[in-house]
Coordinates of C-alpha atoms in Angstrom, one line a residue:
X29 CA 18.6 -2.2 -23.2
X30 CA 16.5 -1.3 -20.1
X31 CA 18.2 -0.6 -16.8
X32 CA 16.6 -0.2 -13.4
X33 CA 18.5 1.7 -10.7
X34 CA 17.3 1.8 -7.1
X35 CA 18.1 4.5 -4.6
X36 CA 17.2 5.3 -1.1
X37 CA 19.3 2.7 0.8
X38 CA 19.5 3.3 4.5
X39 CA 19.4 2.4 8.1
X40 CA 16.5 3.3 10.3
X41 CA 15.2 2.5 13.8
X42 CA 12.0 0.4 14.2
X43 CA 9.0 2.6 13.7
X44 CA 10.8 4.9 11.3
X45 CA 10.4 5.4 7.6
X46 CA 12.3 5.3 4.3
X47 CA 11.4 5.9 0.7
X48 CA 13.0 3.9 -2.1
X49 CA 13.1 5.0 -5.7
X50 CA 13.7 3.1 -8.9
X51 CA 14.4 4.9 -12.2
X52 CA 14.1 3.1 -15.5
X53 CA 16.4 4.1 -18.3
X54 CA 17.3 2.9 -21.8
X55 CA 15.1 2.5 -24.7
X56 CA 11.6 4.1 -24.7
X57 CA 10.1 2.1 -21.9
X58 CA 6.6 2.1 -20.5
X59 CA 6.4 -1.0 -18.4
X60 CA 3.1 -2.7 -18.0
X61 CA 3.8 -3.2 -14.3
X62 CA 6.6 -2.3 -11.9
X63 CA 7.2 -4.0 -8.5
X64 CA 9.3 -4.4 -5.5
X65 CA 10.7 -7.6 -4.1
X66 CA 13.0 -8.2 -1.1
X67 CA 15.5 -10.7 0.1
X68 CA 16.3 -11.0 3.7
X69 CA 19.6 -12.7 4.9
X70 CA 19.4 -16.4 4.5
X71 CA 15.9 -16.3 2.8
X72 CA 14.6 -16.4 -0.7
X73 CA 13.4 -13.3 -2.6
X74 CA 9.8 -12.5 -1.8
X75 CA 7.2 -10.2 -3.4
X76 CA 6.5 -6.9 -1.6
X77 CA 4.3 -4.7 -3.9
X78 CA 3.3 -4.2 -7.5
X79 CA 1.7 -1.3 -9.5
X80 CA 0.1 -1.2 -12.9
X81 CA 1.1 1.1 -15.7
X82 CA -1.6 3.7 -15.0
X83 CA -1.0 3.4 -11.2
X84 CA -4.7 2.6 -10.8
X85 CA -4.1 -0.9 -9.6
X86 CA -1.7 -1.9 -6.8
X87 CA -1.3 -5.1 -4.7
X88 CA 0.7 -5.7 -1.6
X89 CA 2.1 -8.6 0.4
X90 CA 0.1 -9.1 3.6
X91 CA 3.3 -8.5 5.6
X92 CA 3.5 -4.8 4.4
X93 CA -0.1 -4.0 3.7
X94 CA -1.1 -0.8 5.5
X95 CA 2.6 0.2 6.1
X96 CA 4.1 0.4 2.6
X97 CA 2.8 2.4 -0.4
X98 CA 3.9 1.9 -4.0
X99 CA 3.5 4.7 -6.5
X100 CA 4.9 5.6 -9.9
X101 CA 5.6 8.7 -12.0
X102 CA 5.5 7.7 -15.6
X103 CA 6.9 11.0 -16.8
X104 CA 10.0 10.2 -14.9
X105 CA 9.9 6.4 -15.5
X106 CA 10.2 6.0 -11.8
X107 CA 8.5 3.8 -9.2
X108 CA 8.6 4.6 -5.5
X109 CA 8.1 2.5 -2.3
X110 CA 7.2 4.5 0.8
X111 CA 7.9 2.4 3.8
X112 CA 6.4 3.5 7.1
X113 CA 6.3 1.9 10.6
X114 CA 9.4 -0.2 9.7
X115 CA 10.1 -3.4 11.6
X116 CA 13.3 -5.3 12.1
X117 CA 11.9 -8.0 9.9
X118 CA 11.7 -5.6 7.0
X119 CA 15.5 -5.7 6.9
X120 CA 16.5 -6.9 3.5
X121 CA 17.9 -6.1 0.1
X122 CA 15.1 -4.5 -1.9
X123 CA 14.8 -5.1 -5.6
X124 CA 13.0 -3.1 -8.2
X125 CA 11.4 -5.1 -11.1
X126 CA 9.5 -4.3 -14.3
X127 CA 7.6 -6.2 -16.9
X128 CA 6.4 -5.4 -20.4
X129 CA 3.3 -7.6 -20.1
X130 CA 2.9 -9.1 -16.6
X131 CA 1.1 -7.7 -13.5
X132 CA 1.3 -9.9 -10.5
X133 CA 3.5 -11.4 -7.8
X134 CA 5.5 -14.0 -9.6
X135 CA 9.2 -12.8 -9.7
X136 CA 9.9 -15.1 -12.6
X137 CA 7.5 -13.2 -14.8
X138 CA 9.4 -9.9 -14.5
X139 CA 11.9 -9.3 -17.3
X140 CA 13.9 -6.4 -15.8
X141 CA 15.6 -6.1 -12.4
X142 CA 17.7 -3.6 -10.5
X143 CA 20.8 -4.4 -8.6
X144 CA 19.1 -4.1 -5.2
X145 CA 19.4 -1.7 -2.3
X146 CA 19.9 -2.4 1.3
X147 CA 17.4 -1.5 4.0
X148 CA 18.3 -2.2 7.6
X149 CA 15.9 -1.7 10.5
X150 CA 17.2 -1.9 14.0
X151 CA 15.2 -2.7 17.1

């Protein structure tokens, strides 16, 4: 059984930064891709960023491009999301996701999910 555990929850003022981490545990696990999604209050879950197994390919939502950076450490089975220049509209629960075979933005194609971690950005 694969488990994903996010950390890095926090509160920050607009313009600040936070780094989220997501560690995978369980069976030997080398996901094809790992990603981040988020869900703001009263809204559906949306794609944020995804990274390939090697880390050589990444893709971002337009709303975070240039501000957020996704990276991964395969030796630690961990993916990171560095969030800079945070805005109040970035306030959401952030979810880590992983897939054995899919690289993309469709949340329905990711097999494994974390429980989510709250990020709050005040103006």
